PDB file of C-alpha atoms in Angstrom:
ATOM      1  CA  UNK G   1      17.414 157.776  25.721  1.00  0.00           C
ATOM      2  CA  UNK G   2      18.123 154.810  23.528  1.00  0.00           C
ATOM      3  CA  UNK G   3      15.032 153.245  21.856  1.00  0.00           C
ATOM      4  CA  UNK G   4      14.020 149.656  21.784  1.00  0.00           C
ATOM      5  CA  UNK G   5      11.139 148.580  19.497  1.00  0.00           C
ATOM      6  CA  UNK G   6       9.121 145.483  19.490  1.00  0.00           C
ATOM      7  CA  UNK G   7       6.896 143.900  17.073  1.00  0.00           C
ATOM      8  CA  UNK G   8       4.199 142.924  16.893  1.00  0.00           C
ATOM      9  CA  UNK G   9       2.656 145.065  19.451  1.00  0.00           C
ATOM     10  CA  UNK G  10      -0.385 142.557  19.817  1.00  0.00           C
ATOM     11  CA  UNK G  11      -1.049 139.263  18.604  1.00  0.00           C
ATOM     12  CA  UNK G  12      -3.870 136.743  18.942  1.00  0.00           C
ATOM     13  CA  UNK G  13      -3.239 133.190  17.808  1.00  0.00           C
ATOM     14  CA  UNK G  14      -4.704 129.728  18.004  1.00  0.00           C
ATOM     15  CA  UNK G  15      -3.615 127.093  20.305  1.00  0.00           C
ATOM     16  CA  UNK G  16      -0.806 125.049  19.154  1.00  0.00           C
ATOM     17  CA  UNK G  17       0.576 127.703  16.602  1.00  0.00           C
ATOM     18  CA  UNK G  18       3.753 129.536  16.951  1.00  0.00           C
ATOM     19  CA  UNK G  19       4.574 133.144  17.197  1.00  0.00           C
ATOM     20  CA  UNK G  20       7.575 135.115  16.580  1.00  0.00           C
ATOM     21  CA  UNK G  21       8.487 138.414  18.772  1.00  0.00           C
ATOM     22  CA  UNK G  22      10.997 140.819  17.445  1.00  0.00           C
ATOM     23  CA  UNK G  23      13.133 143.125  19.774  1.00  0.00           C
ATOM     24  CA  UNK G  24      15.478 145.830  18.154  1.00  0.00           C
ATOM     25  CA  UNK G  25      17.659 148.202  19.452  1.00  0.00           C
ATOM     26  CA  UNK G  26      17.152 151.219  17.035  1.00  0.00           C
ATOM     27  CA  UNK G  27      19.963 153.482  17.698  1.00  0.00           C
ATOM     28  CA  UNK G  28      22.621 151.498  19.585  1.00  0.00           C
ATOM     29  CA  UNK G  29      24.131 148.106  19.691  1.00  0.00           C
ATOM     30  CA  UNK G  30      23.163 145.428  22.256  1.00  0.00           C
ATOM     31  CA  UNK G  31      25.260 142.125  22.668  1.00  0.00           C
ATOM     32  CA  UNK G  32      22.763 141.260  25.173  1.00  0.00           C
ATOM     33  CA  UNK G  33      19.097 141.547  25.532  1.00  0.00           C
ATOM     34  CA  UNK G  34      16.698 140.330  27.976  1.00  0.00           C
ATOM     35  CA  UNK G  35      13.167 138.943  27.725  1.00  0.00           C
ATOM     36  CA  UNK G  36      10.701 139.354  30.362  1.00  0.00           C
ATOM     37  CA  UNK G  37       7.233 138.274  31.088  1.00  0.00           C
ATOM     38  CA  UNK G  38       4.281 139.797  32.915  1.00  0.00           C
ATOM     39  CA  UNK G  39       1.043 138.461  33.868  1.00  0.00           C
ATOM     40  CA  UNK G  40      -1.735 140.794  34.839  1.00  0.00           C
ATOM     41  CA  UNK G  41      -1.059 142.708  37.784  1.00  0.00           C
ATOM     42  CA  UNK G  42       2.201 141.073  38.574  1.00  0.00           C
ATOM     43  CA  UNK G  43       5.800 141.875  38.301  1.00  0.00           C
ATOM     44  CA  UNK G  44       8.118 141.353  35.286  1.00  0.00           C
ATOM     45  CA  UNK G  45       9.669 138.092  35.477  1.00  0.00           C
ATOM     46  CA  UNK G  46      13.004 137.441  33.681  1.00  0.00           C
ATOM     47  CA  UNK G  47      12.822 134.563  31.168  1.00  0.00           C
ATOM     48  CA  UNK G  48      15.980 134.643  29.480  1.00  0.00           C
ATOM     49  CA  UNK G  49      19.063 136.434  28.509  1.00  0.00           C
ATOM     50  CA  UNK G  50      19.717 136.838  24.746  1.00  0.00           C
ATOM     51  CA  UNK G  51      23.247 136.835  23.775  1.00  0.00           C
ATOM     52  CA  UNK G  52      24.482 137.707  20.359  1.00  0.00           C
ATOM     53  CA  UNK G  53      26.164 135.004  18.586  1.00  0.00           C
ATOM     54  CA  UNK G  54      25.619 132.503  21.201  1.00  0.00           C
ATOM     55  CA  UNK G  55      23.141 130.416  23.235  1.00  0.00           C
ATOM     56  CA  UNK G  56      20.509 132.233  25.274  1.00  0.00           C
ATOM     57  CA  UNK G  57      20.723 131.784  28.934  1.00  0.00           C
ATOM     58  CA  UNK G  58      17.099 130.599  30.451  1.00  0.00           C
ATOM     59  CA  UNK G  59      15.739 131.137  33.825  1.00  0.00           C
ATOM     60  CA  UNK G  60      14.854 128.134  35.966  1.00  0.00           C
ATOM     61  CA  UNK G  61      11.425 126.856  35.096  1.00  0.00           C
ATOM     62  CA  UNK G  62      11.525 128.504  31.501  1.00  0.00           C
ATOM     63  CA  UNK G  63      11.338 125.921  28.718  1.00  0.00           C
ATOM     64  CA  UNK G  64      14.180 126.538  26.261  1.00  0.00           C
ATOM     65  CA  UNK G  65      12.596 124.436  23.680  1.00  0.00           C
ATOM     66  CA  UNK G  66       9.223 126.299  23.869  1.00  0.00           C
ATOM     67  CA  UNK G  67      10.580 129.736  24.071  1.00  0.00           C
ATOM     68  CA  UNK G  68      13.247 129.952  21.303  1.00  0.00           C
ATOM     69  CA  UNK G  69      15.533 132.719  21.399  1.00  0.00           C
ATOM     70  CA  UNK G  70      17.837 133.997  18.511  1.00  0.00           C
ATOM     71  CA  UNK G  71      20.093 136.864  18.721  1.00  0.00           C
ATOM     72  CA  UNK G  72      21.434 136.958  15.252  1.00  0.00           C
ATOM     73  CA  UNK G  73      22.666 140.466  15.155  1.00  0.00           C
ATOM     74  CA  UNK G  74      23.841 143.349  17.534  1.00  0.00           C
ATOM     75  CA  UNK G  75      20.379 144.999  17.105  1.00  0.00           C
ATOM     76  CA  UNK G  76      17.917 142.128  16.912  1.00  0.00           C
ATOM     77  CA  UNK G  77      16.709 139.462  19.260  1.00  0.00           C
ATOM     78  CA  UNK G  78      13.698 137.286  18.563  1.00  0.00           C
ATOM     79  CA  UNK G  79      11.578 135.286  20.791  1.00  0.00           C
ATOM     80  CA  UNK G  80       9.507 132.348  19.246  1.00  0.00           C
ATOM     81  CA  UNK G  81       6.653 131.001  21.549  1.00  0.00           C
ATOM     82  CA  UNK G  82       6.283 127.371  19.925  1.00  0.00           C
ATOM     83  CA  UNK G  83       3.022 125.444  20.105  1.00  0.00           C
ATOM     84  CA  UNK G  84       1.645 128.225  22.159  1.00  0.00           C
ATOM     85  CA  UNK G  85      -1.147 127.414  24.778  1.00  0.00           C
ATOM     86  CA  UNK G  86      -3.559 129.718  26.431  1.00  0.00           C
ATOM     87  CA  UNK G  87      -1.416 129.673  29.500  1.00  0.00           C
ATOM     88  CA  UNK G  88       1.109 131.401  27.459  1.00  0.00           C
ATOM     89  CA  UNK G  89      -1.036 134.419  27.093  1.00  0.00           C
ATOM     90  CA  UNK G  90       0.859 137.324  28.723  1.00  0.00           C
ATOM     91  CA  UNK G  91       2.736 140.492  28.172  1.00  0.00           C
ATOM     92  CA  UNK G  92       5.940 139.935  26.764  1.00  0.00           C
ATOM     93  CA  UNK G  93       8.693 142.729  27.187  1.00  0.00           C
ATOM     94  CA  UNK G  94      12.428 142.996  26.210  1.00  0.00           C
ATOM     95  CA  UNK G  95      15.124 145.137  27.230  1.00  0.00           C
ATOM     96  CA  UNK G  96      18.577 145.990  26.325  1.00  0.00           C
ATOM     97  CA  UNK G  97      21.586 148.084  27.564  1.00  0.00           C
ATOM     98  CA  UNK G  98      23.880 149.867  25.165  1.00  0.00           C
ATOM     99  CA  UNK G  99      27.053 147.797  24.583  1.00  0.00           C
ATOM    100  CA  UNK G 100      29.555 150.498  23.795  1.00  0.00           C
ATOM    101  CA  UNK G 101      32.250 151.452  26.177  1.00  0.00           C
ATOM    102  CA  UNK G 102      30.949 154.426  28.276  1.00  0.00           C
ATOM    103  CA  UNK G 103      27.425 153.475  27.696  1.00  0.00           C
ATOM    104  CA  UNK G 104      25.520 153.896  30.912  1.00  0.00           C
ATOM    105  CA  UNK G 105      23.888 151.177  32.905  1.00  0.00           C
ATOM    106  CA  UNK G 106      20.414 151.991  31.976  1.00  0.00           C
ATOM    107  CA  UNK G 107      18.217 149.134  30.513  1.00  0.00           C
ATOM    108  CA  UNK G 108      15.721 150.210  28.064  1.00  0.00           C
ATOM    109  CA  UNK G 109      12.347 148.337  27.543  1.00  0.00           C
ATOM    110  CA  UNK G 110      10.695 147.964  24.496  1.00  0.00           C
ATOM    111  CA  UNK G 111       6.910 148.698  24.223  1.00  0.00           C
ATOM    112  CA  UNK G 112       6.064 145.186  24.860  1.00  0.00           C
ATOM    113  CA  UNK G 113       3.873 142.476  22.954  1.00  0.00           C
ATOM    114  CA  UNK G 114       0.603 141.223  24.312  1.00  0.00           C
ATOM    115  CA  UNK G 115       0.020 137.707  23.306  1.00  0.00           C
ATOM    116  CA  UNK G 116      -3.288 136.315  23.637  1.00  0.00           C
ATOM    117  CA  UNK G 117      -3.784 132.429  23.006  1.00  0.00           C
ATOM    118  CA  UNK G 118      -7.109 131.169  22.120  1.00  0.00           C
TER     119      UNK G 118
ATOM    120  CA  UNK H   1      16.560 137.320  44.991  1.00  0.00           C
ATOM    121  CA  UNK H   2      13.531 139.445  44.569  1.00  0.00           C
ATOM    122  CA  UNK H   3      13.824 142.806  46.184  1.00  0.00           C
ATOM    123  CA  UNK H   4      11.036 143.945  48.686  1.00  0.00           C
ATOM    124  CA  UNK H   5       9.087 146.804  48.018  1.00  0.00           C
ATOM    125  CA  UNK H   6       6.896 148.961  50.397  1.00  0.00           C
ATOM    126  CA  UNK H   7       4.093 149.838  50.461  1.00  0.00           C
ATOM    127  CA  UNK H   8       2.205 147.640  48.011  1.00  0.00           C
ATOM    128  CA  UNK H   9      -0.232 150.474  47.419  1.00  0.00           C
ATOM    129  CA  UNK H  10      -0.768 154.010  48.291  1.00  0.00           C
ATOM    130  CA  UNK H  11      -3.528 156.590  47.253  1.00  0.00           C
ATOM    131  CA  UNK H  12      -2.530 160.370  47.402  1.00  0.00           C
ATOM    132  CA  UNK H  13      -4.325 163.565  46.717  1.00  0.00           C
ATOM    133  CA  UNK H  14      -2.784 165.777  44.200  1.00  0.00           C
ATOM    134  CA  UNK H  15      -0.017 167.744  45.764  1.00  0.00           C
ATOM    135  CA  UNK H  16       0.894 165.157  48.659  1.00  0.00           C
ATOM    136  CA  UNK H  17       4.163 163.424  48.898  1.00  0.00           C
ATOM    137  CA  UNK H  18       4.990 159.629  48.812  1.00  0.00           C
ATOM    138  CA  UNK H  19       7.935 157.637  49.611  1.00  0.00           C
ATOM    139  CA  UNK H  20       8.378 154.102  48.019  1.00  0.00           C
ATOM    140  CA  UNK H  21      11.149 151.913  49.431  1.00  0.00           C
ATOM    141  CA  UNK H  22      13.041 149.131  47.977  1.00  0.00           C
ATOM    142  CA  UNK H  23      15.232 146.743  49.920  1.00  0.00           C
ATOM    143  CA  UNK H  24      17.355 143.721  49.095  1.00  0.00           C
ATOM    144  CA  UNK H  25      19.192 141.154  51.425  1.00  0.00           C
ATOM    145  CA  UNK H  26      21.899 140.865  48.918  1.00  0.00           C
ATOM    146  CA  UNK H  27      24.656 143.405  48.124  1.00  0.00           C
ATOM    147  CA  UNK H  28      23.690 145.485  45.055  1.00  0.00           C
ATOM    148  CA  UNK H  29      25.554 147.210  42.408  1.00  0.00           C
ATOM    149  CA  UNK H  30      22.726 149.386  41.369  1.00  0.00           C
ATOM    150  CA  UNK H  31      19.035 150.144  41.638  1.00  0.00           C
ATOM    151  CA  UNK H  32      16.721 151.018  38.707  1.00  0.00           C
ATOM    152  CA  UNK H  33      13.316 152.742  39.018  1.00  0.00           C
ATOM    153  CA  UNK H  34      10.531 152.288  36.560  1.00  0.00           C
ATOM    154  CA  UNK H  35       6.979 153.660  36.327  1.00  0.00           C
ATOM    155  CA  UNK H  36       4.410 151.379  34.426  1.00  0.00           C
ATOM    156  CA  UNK H  37       0.916 152.776  33.448  1.00  0.00           C
ATOM    157  CA  UNK H  38      -1.877 150.083  32.764  1.00  0.00           C
ATOM    158  CA  UNK H  39      -1.220 148.435  29.460  1.00  0.00           C
ATOM    159  CA  UNK H  40       1.982 149.891  28.742  1.00  0.00           C
ATOM    160  CA  UNK H  41       5.645 148.976  29.251  1.00  0.00           C
ATOM    161  CA  UNK H  42       7.754 150.251  32.284  1.00  0.00           C
ATOM    162  CA  UNK H  43       9.335 153.599  31.539  1.00  0.00           C
ATOM    163  CA  UNK H  44      12.758 154.407  32.958  1.00  0.00           C
ATOM    164  CA  UNK H  45      12.790 157.086  35.799  1.00  0.00           C
ATOM    165  CA  UNK H  46      16.337 156.830  37.310  1.00  0.00           C
ATOM    166  CA  UNK H  47      19.344 154.644  38.065  1.00  0.00           C
ATOM    167  CA  UNK H  48      21.573 154.720  41.264  1.00  0.00           C
ATOM    168  CA  UNK H  49      24.677 153.122  41.459  1.00  0.00           C
ATOM    169  CA  UNK H  50      26.538 151.751  44.495  1.00  0.00           C
ATOM    170  CA  UNK H  51      28.537 154.453  46.467  1.00  0.00           C
ATOM    171  CA  UNK H  52      25.362 155.785  47.935  1.00  0.00           C
ATOM    172  CA  UNK H  53      24.176 158.508  46.020  1.00  0.00           C
ATOM    173  CA  UNK H  54      20.858 160.680  45.401  1.00  0.00           C
ATOM    174  CA  UNK H  55      19.446 161.615  42.287  1.00  0.00           C
ATOM    175  CA  UNK H  56      16.493 163.663  41.192  1.00  0.00           C
ATOM    176  CA  UNK H  57      14.722 165.505  38.379  1.00  0.00           C
ATOM    177  CA  UNK H  58      11.706 167.776  38.824  1.00  0.00           C
ATOM    178  CA  UNK H  59       9.853 166.424  41.750  1.00  0.00           C
ATOM    179  CA  UNK H  60      10.882 162.833  41.746  1.00  0.00           C
ATOM    180  CA  UNK H  61      14.184 161.920  43.360  1.00  0.00           C
ATOM    181  CA  UNK H  62      15.708 158.653  44.899  1.00  0.00           C
ATOM    182  CA  UNK H  63      18.495 157.709  47.209  1.00  0.00           C
ATOM    183  CA  UNK H  64      20.600 154.571  47.638  1.00  0.00           C
ATOM    184  CA  UNK H  65      21.779 153.531  50.840  1.00  0.00           C
ATOM    185  CA  UNK H  66      24.652 150.944  50.033  1.00  0.00           C
ATOM    186  CA  UNK H  67      25.151 149.796  53.812  1.00  0.00           C
ATOM    187  CA  UNK H  68      21.465 149.174  54.252  1.00  0.00           C
ATOM    188  CA  UNK H  69      20.941 147.888  50.499  1.00  0.00           C
ATOM    189  CA  UNK H  70      18.079 150.171  50.229  1.00  0.00           C
ATOM    190  CA  UNK H  71      16.740 152.552  47.805  1.00  0.00           C
ATOM    191  CA  UNK H  72      13.963 154.849  48.332  1.00  0.00           C
ATOM    192  CA  UNK H  73      11.921 156.756  45.730  1.00  0.00           C
ATOM    193  CA  UNK H  74      10.608 160.223  46.586  1.00  0.00           C
ATOM    194  CA  UNK H  75       7.621 161.903  44.925  1.00  0.00           C
ATOM    195  CA  UNK H  76       6.748 165.259  45.910  1.00  0.00           C
ATOM    196  CA  UNK H  77       3.778 167.434  45.220  1.00  0.00           C
ATOM    197  CA  UNK H  78       2.427 164.640  43.238  1.00  0.00           C
ATOM    198  CA  UNK H  79       0.467 165.121  40.066  1.00  0.00           C
ATOM    199  CA  UNK H  80      -2.406 162.934  38.519  1.00  0.00           C
ATOM    200  CA  UNK H  81       0.179 161.815  35.838  1.00  0.00           C
ATOM    201  CA  UNK H  82       2.192 160.091  38.547  1.00  0.00           C
ATOM    202  CA  UNK H  83      -0.285 157.366  39.035  1.00  0.00           C
ATOM    203  CA  UNK H  84       0.868 154.010  37.952  1.00  0.00           C
ATOM    204  CA  UNK H  85       2.952 151.031  39.477  1.00  0.00           C
ATOM    205  CA  UNK H  86       6.599 151.722  40.403  1.00  0.00           C
ATOM    206  CA  UNK H  87       8.927 149.086  40.115  1.00  0.00           C
ATOM    207  CA  UNK H  88      12.519 148.905  41.579  1.00  0.00           C
ATOM    208  CA  UNK H  89      14.851 146.513  39.518  1.00  0.00           C
ATOM    209  CA  UNK H  90      18.048 145.757  41.246  1.00  0.00           C
ATOM    210  CA  UNK H  91      21.417 144.502  39.679  1.00  0.00           C
ATOM    211  CA  UNK H  92      24.206 142.814  41.678  1.00  0.00           C
ATOM    212  CA  UNK H  93      26.801 143.737  39.238  1.00  0.00           C
ATOM    213  CA  UNK H  94      27.674 146.054  36.519  1.00  0.00           C
ATOM    214  CA  UNK H  95      27.657 144.997  32.793  1.00  0.00           C
ATOM    215  CA  UNK H  96      25.110 142.956  31.132  1.00  0.00           C
ATOM    216  CA  UNK H  97      23.135 141.832  34.174  1.00  0.00           C
ATOM    217  CA  UNK H  98      19.579 141.410  34.207  1.00  0.00           C
ATOM    218  CA  UNK H  99      17.426 143.266  36.602  1.00  0.00           C
ATOM    219  CA  UNK H 100      15.547 141.516  39.247  1.00  0.00           C
ATOM    220  CA  UNK H 101      12.224 143.315  40.000  1.00  0.00           C
ATOM    221  CA  UNK H 102      10.341 143.837  43.158  1.00  0.00           C
ATOM    222  CA  UNK H 103       6.409 143.148  43.048  1.00  0.00           C
ATOM    223  CA  UNK H 104       5.640 146.891  42.540  1.00  0.00           C
ATOM    224  CA  UNK H 105       4.074 149.546  44.398  1.00  0.00           C
ATOM    225  CA  UNK H 106       0.762 150.878  42.980  1.00  0.00           C
ATOM    226  CA  UNK H 107       0.371 154.508  43.468  1.00  0.00           C
ATOM    227  CA  UNK H 108      -3.082 156.336  42.668  1.00  0.00           C
ATOM    228  CA  UNK H 109      -3.223 160.123  42.843  1.00  0.00           C
ATOM    229  CA  UNK H 110      -6.650 161.647  42.918  1.00  0.00           C
ATOM    230  CA  UNK H 111      -7.887 165.024  42.543  1.00  0.00           C
TER     231      UNK H 111
END
């Protein structure tokens, strides 16, 4: 199957700082990527849909000014958590689906980024 | 709208079978099944598209009943490696549609 990578896998930062998380599709192009957040023992909750070359679409309740998304190329989307606070500590996971015609509907997840804000 | 998964948790002995259900009140285009182990990202198991189909590989299979908007994941002759939390993700249309995940079913297989 297709491979999605994320970097970093784990990050610890001080409250008030910003953290950037990268999501890359390694062997396919993706015009759309999705960012999810998962708190301990809970389900994956969609935060936003990242669209290449245009603005991201945010889910209700997700602050677009706090979670900045940039999808500058067909293989890279970035999520920046600005002015992070302890309540932002979570497991952030991206997913992508191959854009090419004939690509199946499967959404492939990256390995996730565990963020801890002190 | 979030699909409903049942049961919430199940404990099996090695070799036993289990069924996990996922249902939606809305019409679905596809149902995706994932398994997540503690501290890791979800791993894709299989996808079922509308039209009502059944899929399977090895001892894990799934069905999708389009009329009932329900999918079931079947685990047969369970192995210790099957332990984890199983999530169904649903999409209401094809294309670049995000998945909406159920709350998950925690499966524990014991020796």
